[in-house]
Amino acid sequence: MNANPESLSSNDCELQLRADGSLRHLLTLKGLDKALIIELLDDAESYLSPDGTLPVRSDALAGRTIGNLFFEPSTRTRASFDLAGRRLGADVLNLDVNTSSRKKGESILDTIYTLEAMAVDIMVVRDAGAGVPAYIARNVKEFVSVLNAGEADVSHPTQGLLDLLTIRQHRPDFENLVVAIVGDIQHSRVARSAAHGLQTLGVGELRLVSPPAMAPVDAELSFARTVSTLDDGLRDADVVMALRIQRERIDDLDGIPSVGEYFADFGISEDRMRHAKPDAIVMHPGPMNRGIEIDGSLADGWRSVITQQVTNGVAVRMAVLAHVARAMQK
Ligand code: NCD
């Protein structure tokens, strides 16, 4: 869907902040203050039991209602927002997009106004349109918060936070870290949000590793090194993150390798990991395509922190929900 073009030019980072510097909405990690990111990561830790597992419950959201509006497929993000809300004592409404009135031509704002009239306090939105979360944030009533759960190829801030938390648990010294993100960088909101967060936390070196047809084209990622061969990209890396090829966002297949070629050149496996640091960790946001971007035995092996990312995703979403709810009027 096309959002109001005005929304695309505005500064989403300012729009998401309250006058006191706390978050009213979470739209992007781009430009978000380092102290605020660290506060959210620390809060997320507090929702994990000491051994790093879930759940720790609280009543921080008792009496609040969360609406999950996912206009694009999702397993992990939607399930974790749902559980995060329930574990904080909120009522959670999961809108079924296939039977929602948006399918009958209702505008997204009319859907939003309908939920406002039912006193939904926090709207969690995933949409294929760039600018949609900011557009909604600009149009909701004062009492509503909007959380971006995946916006086109632009931004996925809670994924970025869970990736930062997972990295911090294993390698807290960001300034001395080499992080390699491998795969379809150009079409990935996960890569963009991870890059913004890593930049703010002062990562030593970020490498974006991909075939030329999937390399980033945006200037805002120019602080990172673009690398076009896997072995160079992995050399001495501490953290390696594999990404899915985002075929749903690729119109022109020119230069896009076949599945077999892709695995041979960019698929990560224990054998290819010999170029990275001996104790390097492996991440993936899911959904995974085993045998394409990652070998199944590496995904299940000792280096993999993929299931820990999922656990951390619930804790991060609990932290973000509790943060925006803290300043809400009774
Ligand atoms: C990602 C997404 O939707 O952007 N998944 C997720 O949220 N965990 C990555 C993907 O779809 O490949």
Tab-separated table of C-alpha atoms and ligand atoms in Angstrom:
chain	number	residue	atom	x	y	z
A	1	MET	CA	0.000	0.000	0.000
A	2	ASN	CA	1.088	3.568	-0.526
A	3	ALA	CA	1.508	5.612	2.586
A	4	ASN	CA	1.128	9.339	2.614
A	5	PRO	CA	4.271	10.510	0.758
A	6	GLU	CA	4.773	13.135	3.466
A	7	SER	CA	5.493	10.333	5.890
A	8	LEU	CA	8.466	9.191	3.851
A	9	SER	CA	10.347	12.450	4.183
A	10	SER	CA	9.842	13.053	7.879
A	11	ASN	CA	12.261	12.222	10.634
A	12	ASP	CA	10.933	8.999	12.137
A	13	CYS	CA	13.412	9.148	14.994
A	14	GLU	CA	12.021	12.460	16.288
A	15	LEU	CA	8.433	11.362	15.721
A	16	GLN	CA	8.944	8.357	18.001
A	17	LEU	CA	10.199	10.312	21.036
A	18	ARG	CA	8.267	11.972	23.863
A	19	ALA	CA	9.363	15.389	25.095
A	20	ASP	CA	11.282	13.706	27.949
A	21	GLY	CA	13.323	11.621	25.465
A	22	SER	CA	11.550	8.318	26.160
A	23	LEU	CA	9.873	6.343	23.379
A	24	ARG	CA	6.228	6.872	22.590
A	25	HIS	CA	6.461	4.800	19.404
A	26	LEU	CA	9.227	2.535	18.128
A	27	LEU	CA	9.635	3.148	14.401
A	28	THR	CA	13.378	2.886	13.753
A	29	LEU	CA	16.741	2.363	15.435
A	30	LYS	CA	18.270	4.917	13.064
A	31	GLY	CA	19.408	7.876	15.116
A	32	LEU	CA	18.196	6.386	18.398
A	33	ASP	CA	20.325	7.419	21.331
A	34	LYS	CA	22.959	4.969	22.594
A	35	ALA	CA	21.797	5.364	26.206
A	36	LEU	CA	18.212	4.530	25.225
A	37	ILE	CA	19.295	1.432	23.284
A	38	ILE	CA	21.332	0.238	26.266
A	39	GLU	CA	18.410	0.916	28.627
A	40	LEU	CA	16.124	-1.231	26.430
A	41	LEU	CA	18.718	-4.047	26.289
A	42	ASP	CA	19.132	-3.922	30.086
A	43	ASP	CA	15.346	-3.949	30.549
A	44	ALA	CA	15.127	-6.949	28.204
A	45	GLU	CA	17.727	-8.792	30.322
A	46	SER	CA	15.489	-8.237	33.327
A	47	TYR	CA	12.753	-10.260	31.602
A	48	LEU	CA	15.087	-13.261	31.253
A	49	SER	CA	15.698	-15.631	34.158
A	50	PRO	CA	19.381	-15.711	35.287
A	51	ASP	CA	20.134	-18.684	33.012
A	52	GLY	CA	18.890	-16.651	30.027
A	53	THR	CA	15.596	-18.493	29.589
A	54	LEU	CA	11.993	-17.285	29.789
A	55	PRO	CA	9.541	-16.498	31.127
A	56	VAL	CA	9.709	-13.851	33.778
A	57	ARG	CA	6.233	-12.416	34.194
A	58	SER	CA	5.042	-9.026	35.356
A	59	ASP	CA	1.826	-7.017	35.469
A	60	ALA	CA	3.379	-3.934	33.823
A	61	LEU	CA	0.686	-3.991	31.124
A	62	ALA	CA	-2.320	-5.024	33.214
A	63	GLY	CA	-5.416	-3.241	31.902
A	64	ARG	CA	-3.746	-2.408	28.563
A	65	THR	CA	-4.733	-3.772	25.166
A	66	ILE	CA	-2.306	-4.589	22.368
A	67	GLY	CA	-3.449	-4.989	18.754
A	68	ASN	CA	-1.212	-7.067	16.485
A	69	LEU	CA	-1.730	-5.968	12.876
A	70	PHE	CA	0.431	-8.095	10.600
A	71	PHE	CA	-0.280	-7.348	6.938
A	72	GLU	CA	2.681	-9.544	5.885
A	73	PRO	CA	3.477	-13.142	6.918
A	74	SER	CA	5.192	-13.645	10.277
A	75	THR	CA	5.849	-16.479	12.708
A	76	ARG	CA	8.472	-15.400	15.249
A	77	THR	CA	7.750	-11.676	15.451
A	78	ARG	CA	4.002	-12.040	15.751
A	79	ALA	CA	4.173	-14.936	18.231
A	80	SER	CA	6.718	-13.123	20.377
A	81	PHE	CA	4.727	-9.859	20.499
A	82	ASP	CA	1.682	-11.936	21.440
A	83	LEU	CA	3.496	-13.803	24.248
A	84	ALA	CA	5.348	-10.669	25.397
A	85	GLY	CA	2.038	-8.848	25.841
A	86	ARG	CA	0.390	-11.751	27.691
A	87	ARG	CA	3.394	-12.260	29.980
A	88	LEU	CA	3.063	-8.590	30.967
A	89	GLY	CA	-0.619	-9.030	31.756
A	90	ALA	CA	-2.092	-7.227	28.710
A	91	ASP	CA	-5.095	-8.228	26.617
A	92	VAL	CA	-3.842	-9.101	23.128
A	93	LEU	CA	-5.877	-8.851	19.955
A	94	ASN	CA	-4.407	-10.660	16.954
A	95	LEU	CA	-6.174	-9.255	13.935
A	96	ASP	CA	-6.687	-11.908	11.270
A	97	VAL	CA	-5.640	-10.042	8.137
A	98	ASN	CA	-7.287	-12.562	5.834
A	99	THR	CA	-10.705	-11.814	7.284
A	100	SER	CA	-10.096	-8.162	8.200
A	101	SER	CA	-11.943	-5.359	6.425
A	102	ARG	CA	-8.746	-4.151	4.800
A	103	LYS	CA	-9.272	-7.049	2.393
A	104	LYS	CA	-12.626	-5.434	1.561
A	105	GLY	CA	-10.956	-2.162	0.627
A	106	GLU	CA	-10.996	-0.408	3.996
A	107	SER	CA	-8.133	2.063	4.345
A	108	ILE	CA	-5.506	1.319	6.962
A	109	LEU	CA	-6.499	4.465	8.859
A	110	ASP	CA	-10.125	3.316	9.081
A	111	THR	CA	-8.869	0.015	10.519
A	112	ILE	CA	-6.759	1.973	13.011
A	113	TYR	CA	-9.661	4.281	14.007
A	114	THR	CA	-11.825	1.184	14.568
A	115	LEU	CA	-9.250	-0.279	16.954
A	116	GLU	CA	-8.870	3.090	18.707
A	117	ALA	CA	-12.614	3.121	19.320
A	118	MET	CA	-12.168	-0.239	21.084
A	119	ALA	CA	-9.459	1.294	23.306
A	120	VAL	CA	-6.450	-0.515	21.854
A	121	ASP	CA	-3.445	1.207	23.476
A	122	ILE	CA	-0.528	-0.242	21.522
A	123	MET	CA	-0.647	-1.120	17.830
A	124	VAL	CA	2.019	-3.474	16.526
A	125	VAL	CA	2.241	-3.115	12.761
A	126	ARG	CA	3.950	-5.106	10.005
A	127	ASP	CA	3.405	-3.917	6.466
A	128	ALA	CA	5.035	-4.213	3.045
A	129	GLY	CA	4.726	-0.455	2.462
A	130	ALA	CA	7.602	1.882	3.334
A	131	GLY	CA	6.465	4.647	5.682
A	132	VAL	CA	3.341	2.876	6.957
A	133	PRO	CA	4.276	2.717	10.693
A	134	ALA	CA	5.188	6.435	10.723
A	135	TYR	CA	2.024	7.300	8.803
A	136	ILE	CA	-0.076	5.497	11.421
A	137	ALA	CA	1.930	7.037	14.282
A	138	ARG	CA	1.206	10.496	12.907
A	139	ASN	CA	-2.523	9.825	12.769
A	140	VAL	CA	-3.334	8.008	16.015
A	141	LYS	CA	-4.811	9.599	19.119
A	142	GLU	CA	-2.556	10.860	21.871
A	143	PHE	CA	-3.023	7.710	24.011
A	144	VAL	CA	-1.883	5.237	21.321
A	145	SER	CA	1.650	3.909	20.739
A	146	VAL	CA	2.746	2.327	17.461
A	147	LEU	CA	5.461	-0.327	17.266
A	148	ASN	CA	7.069	-1.212	13.933
A	149	ALA	CA	7.206	-5.015	13.554
A	150	GLY	CA	8.726	-4.942	10.055
A	151	GLU	CA	8.436	-2.184	7.442
A	152	ALA	CA	9.138	-3.109	3.813
A	153	ASP	CA	12.925	-3.346	3.365
A	154	VAL	CA	13.378	-0.260	5.553
A	155	SER	CA	13.329	-1.127	9.212
A	156	HIS	CA	12.711	-3.869	11.806
A	157	PRO	CA	13.723	-2.230	15.078
A	158	THR	CA	12.751	-4.954	17.577
A	159	GLN	CA	14.691	-7.484	15.480
A	160	GLY	CA	17.663	-5.107	15.592
A	161	LEU	CA	17.402	-4.906	19.382
A	162	LEU	CA	17.195	-8.679	19.822
A	163	ASP	CA	20.219	-9.089	17.573
A	164	LEU	CA	22.161	-6.529	19.648
A	165	LEU	CA	21.140	-8.256	22.880
A	166	THR	CA	22.257	-11.659	21.577
A	167	ILE	CA	25.599	-10.278	20.410
A	168	ARG	CA	26.098	-8.481	23.748
A	169	GLN	CA	25.495	-11.713	25.691
A	170	HIS	CA	28.364	-13.369	23.816
A	171	ARG	CA	30.663	-10.480	22.843
A	172	PRO	CA	30.007	-7.411	25.014
A	173	ASP	CA	33.039	-5.488	23.732
A	174	PHE	CA	31.397	-3.966	20.621
A	175	GLU	CA	34.352	-1.730	19.804
A	176	ASN	CA	36.580	-4.724	19.143
A	177	LEU	CA	34.059	-6.728	17.170
A	178	VAL	CA	34.011	-7.699	13.522
A	179	VAL	CA	30.437	-8.478	12.457
A	180	ALA	CA	29.665	-9.961	9.025
A	181	ILE	CA	26.089	-9.890	7.731
A	182	VAL	CA	25.854	-12.272	4.776
A	183	GLY	CA	23.137	-12.448	2.146
A	184	ASP	CA	20.481	-10.298	0.543
A	185	ILE	CA	21.474	-7.018	2.201
A	186	GLN	CA	19.749	-4.842	-0.392
A	187	HIS	CA	16.246	-6.078	0.400
A	188	SER	CA	16.698	-6.708	4.117
A	189	ARG	CA	15.128	-4.607	6.864
A	190	VAL	CA	16.902	-6.908	9.349
A	191	ALA	CA	20.315	-5.891	7.981
A	192	ARG	CA	19.382	-2.184	8.090
A	193	SER	CA	18.176	-2.210	11.691
A	194	ALA	CA	21.145	-4.327	12.839
A	195	ALA	CA	23.498	-1.932	11.053
A	196	HIS	CA	21.931	1.160	12.656
A	197	GLY	CA	22.121	-0.363	16.132
A	198	LEU	CA	25.674	-1.658	15.673
A	199	GLN	CA	26.812	1.731	14.409
A	200	THR	CA	25.370	3.456	17.484
A	201	LEU	CA	26.995	0.934	19.819
A	202	GLY	CA	30.327	1.627	18.101
A	203	VAL	CA	30.998	-1.724	16.407
A	204	GLY	CA	34.654	-2.157	15.389
A	205	GLU	CA	33.864	-3.261	11.844
A	206	LEU	CA	30.678	-4.144	10.028
A	207	ARG	CA	30.895	-6.087	6.763
A	208	LEU	CA	27.950	-6.479	4.419
A	209	VAL	CA	28.677	-9.573	2.354
A	210	SER	CA	26.626	-10.395	-0.750
A	211	PRO	CA	26.649	-11.006	-4.481
A	212	PRO	CA	26.704	-7.645	-6.352
A	213	ALA	CA	22.970	-7.881	-7.218
A	214	MET	CA	22.134	-7.976	-3.479
A	215	ALA	CA	24.618	-5.353	-2.288
A	216	PRO	CA	23.300	-2.300	-0.440
A	217	VAL	CA	22.671	0.816	-2.511
A	218	ASP	CA	21.820	3.252	0.290
A	219	ALA	CA	24.358	5.847	1.353
A	220	GLU	CA	23.368	5.497	5.009
A	221	LEU	CA	25.138	2.121	5.125
A	222	SER	CA	28.367	3.523	3.715
A	223	PHE	CA	30.049	3.317	7.144
A	224	ALA	CA	30.071	-0.481	6.648
A	225	ARG	CA	32.410	-2.374	4.311
A	226	THR	CA	30.742	-3.971	1.307
A	227	VAL	CA	32.372	-7.307	0.477
A	228	SER	CA	31.586	-9.503	-2.531
A	229	THR	CA	33.233	-12.817	-1.643
A	230	LEU	CA	32.296	-14.966	1.336
A	231	ASP	CA	35.796	-15.959	2.427
A	232	ASP	CA	36.926	-12.299	2.554
A	233	GLY	CA	33.746	-11.357	4.364
A	234	LEU	CA	34.198	-14.030	7.021
A	235	ARG	CA	37.922	-13.464	7.621
A	236	ASP	CA	38.491	-13.136	11.389
A	237	ALA	CA	34.833	-12.280	12.002
A	238	ASP	CA	33.501	-12.667	15.565
A	239	VAL	CA	29.827	-12.676	14.613
A	240	VAL	CA	28.299	-13.997	11.380
A	241	MET	CA	24.647	-13.346	10.550
A	242	ALA	CA	23.056	-15.137	7.599
A	243	LEU	CA	20.003	-13.703	5.814
A	244	ARG	CA	17.288	-15.210	3.639
A	245	ILE	CA	16.999	-14.123	-0.008
A	246	GLN	CA	13.934	-11.804	0.083
A	247	ARG	CA	12.417	-13.034	-3.192
A	248	GLU	CA	9.096	-11.339	-2.442
A	249	ARG	CA	10.879	-7.970	-2.803
A	250	ILE	CA	12.969	-8.740	-5.894
A	251	ASP	CA	11.349	-7.624	-9.168
A	252	ASP	CA	14.329	-7.980	-11.452
A	253	LEU	CA	15.938	-11.426	-11.223
A	254	ASP	CA	18.870	-10.299	-13.380
A	255	GLY	CA	22.104	-11.207	-11.603
A	256	ILE	CA	20.275	-13.115	-8.838
A	257	PRO	CA	22.066	-16.488	-8.511
A	258	SER	CA	20.218	-19.809	-8.597
A	259	VAL	CA	19.761	-21.617	-5.275
A	260	GLY	CA	22.661	-23.977	-6.050
A	261	GLU	CA	25.011	-21.176	-7.085
A	262	TYR	CA	24.026	-19.148	-4.050
A	263	PHE	CA	24.833	-21.928	-1.581
A	264	ALA	CA	28.151	-22.652	-3.314
A	265	ASP	CA	29.214	-18.996	-3.194
A	266	PHE	CA	27.459	-17.477	-0.151
A	267	GLY	CA	25.958	-20.315	1.892
A	268	ILE	CA	27.614	-20.510	5.300
A	269	SER	CA	28.738	-23.889	6.611
A	270	GLU	CA	31.191	-25.157	9.244
A	271	ASP	CA	33.750	-25.513	6.470
A	272	ARG	CA	33.387	-21.857	5.330
A	273	MET	CA	33.482	-20.744	8.988
A	274	ARG	CA	37.165	-21.802	9.138
A	275	HIS	CA	37.951	-18.280	7.878
A	276	ALA	CA	36.194	-16.652	10.845
A	277	LYS	CA	37.545	-16.482	14.426
A	278	PRO	CA	37.697	-20.002	15.910
A	279	ASP	CA	34.904	-19.229	18.413
A	280	ALA	CA	32.739	-17.086	16.088
A	281	ILE	CA	28.993	-17.227	16.678
A	282	VAL	CA	26.355	-17.739	13.970
A	283	MET	CA	23.028	-15.902	13.843
A	284	HIS	CA	19.923	-15.970	11.620
A	285	PRO	CA	16.683	-13.985	12.090
A	286	GLY	CA	14.531	-16.776	10.619
A	287	PRO	CA	12.769	-18.028	8.647
A	288	MET	CA	15.756	-20.147	7.587
A	289	ASN	CA	16.219	-21.867	4.281
A	290	ARG	CA	18.564	-24.708	5.155
A	291	GLY	CA	20.899	-25.597	2.322
A	292	ILE	CA	20.523	-22.154	0.718
A	293	GLU	CA	21.897	-19.416	2.995
A	294	ILE	CA	22.962	-21.735	5.835
A	295	ASP	CA	23.919	-25.375	6.177
A	296	GLY	CA	21.537	-27.242	8.490
A	297	SER	CA	24.283	-28.723	10.678
A	298	LEU	CA	25.795	-25.262	11.275
A	299	ALA	CA	22.362	-23.903	12.224
A	300	ASP	CA	21.977	-26.712	14.774
A	301	GLY	CA	25.620	-26.767	15.886
A	302	TRP	CA	27.616	-25.352	18.817
A	303	ARG	CA	28.234	-21.937	17.229
A	304	SER	CA	24.582	-21.263	16.572
A	305	VAL	CA	22.736	-18.744	18.779
A	306	ILE	CA	19.615	-18.840	16.599
A	307	THR	CA	17.212	-20.216	19.208
A	308	GLN	CA	18.646	-17.789	21.762
A	309	GLN	CA	17.741	-14.955	19.351
A	310	VAL	CA	14.155	-16.212	19.437
A	311	THR	CA	14.098	-16.299	23.258
A	312	ASN	CA	15.636	-12.824	23.389
A	313	GLY	CA	12.983	-11.617	20.945
A	314	VAL	CA	10.268	-12.154	23.551
A	315	ALA	CA	12.321	-10.362	26.241
A	316	VAL	CA	13.093	-7.406	23.946
A	317	ARG	CA	9.434	-7.034	22.996
A	318	MET	CA	8.457	-7.161	26.670
A	319	ALA	CA	10.975	-4.375	27.342
A	320	VAL	CA	9.683	-2.189	24.490
A	321	LEU	CA	6.020	-2.731	25.416
A	322	ALA	CA	6.692	-1.922	29.087
A	323	HIS	CA	8.744	1.142	28.103
A	324	VAL	CA	6.030	2.761	25.958
A	325	ALA	CA	3.309	1.822	28.476
A	326	ARG	CA	5.140	3.436	31.397
A	327	ALA	CA	4.246	6.977	30.316
A	328	MET	CA	0.658	6.187	29.297
A	329	GLN	CA	-2.127	8.066	31.036
A	330	LYS	CA	-4.381	5.938	33.180
B	1	NCD	C1	12.614	-11.348	8.987
B	1	NCD	C2	11.628	-10.328	8.479
B	1	NCD	O1	10.420	-10.563	8.431
B	1	NCD	O2	12.108	-9.284	8.103
B	1	NCD	N1	12.101	-12.289	9.857
B	1	NCD	C3	11.831	-11.950	11.159
B	1	NCD	O3	11.168	-10.983	11.445
B	1	NCD	N2	12.372	-12.743	12.102
B	1	NCD	C4	13.528	-11.863	7.973
B	1	NCD	C5	12.980	-12.561	6.769
B	1	NCD	O4	11.795	-12.566	6.461
B	1	NCD	O5	13.816	-13.136	6.058
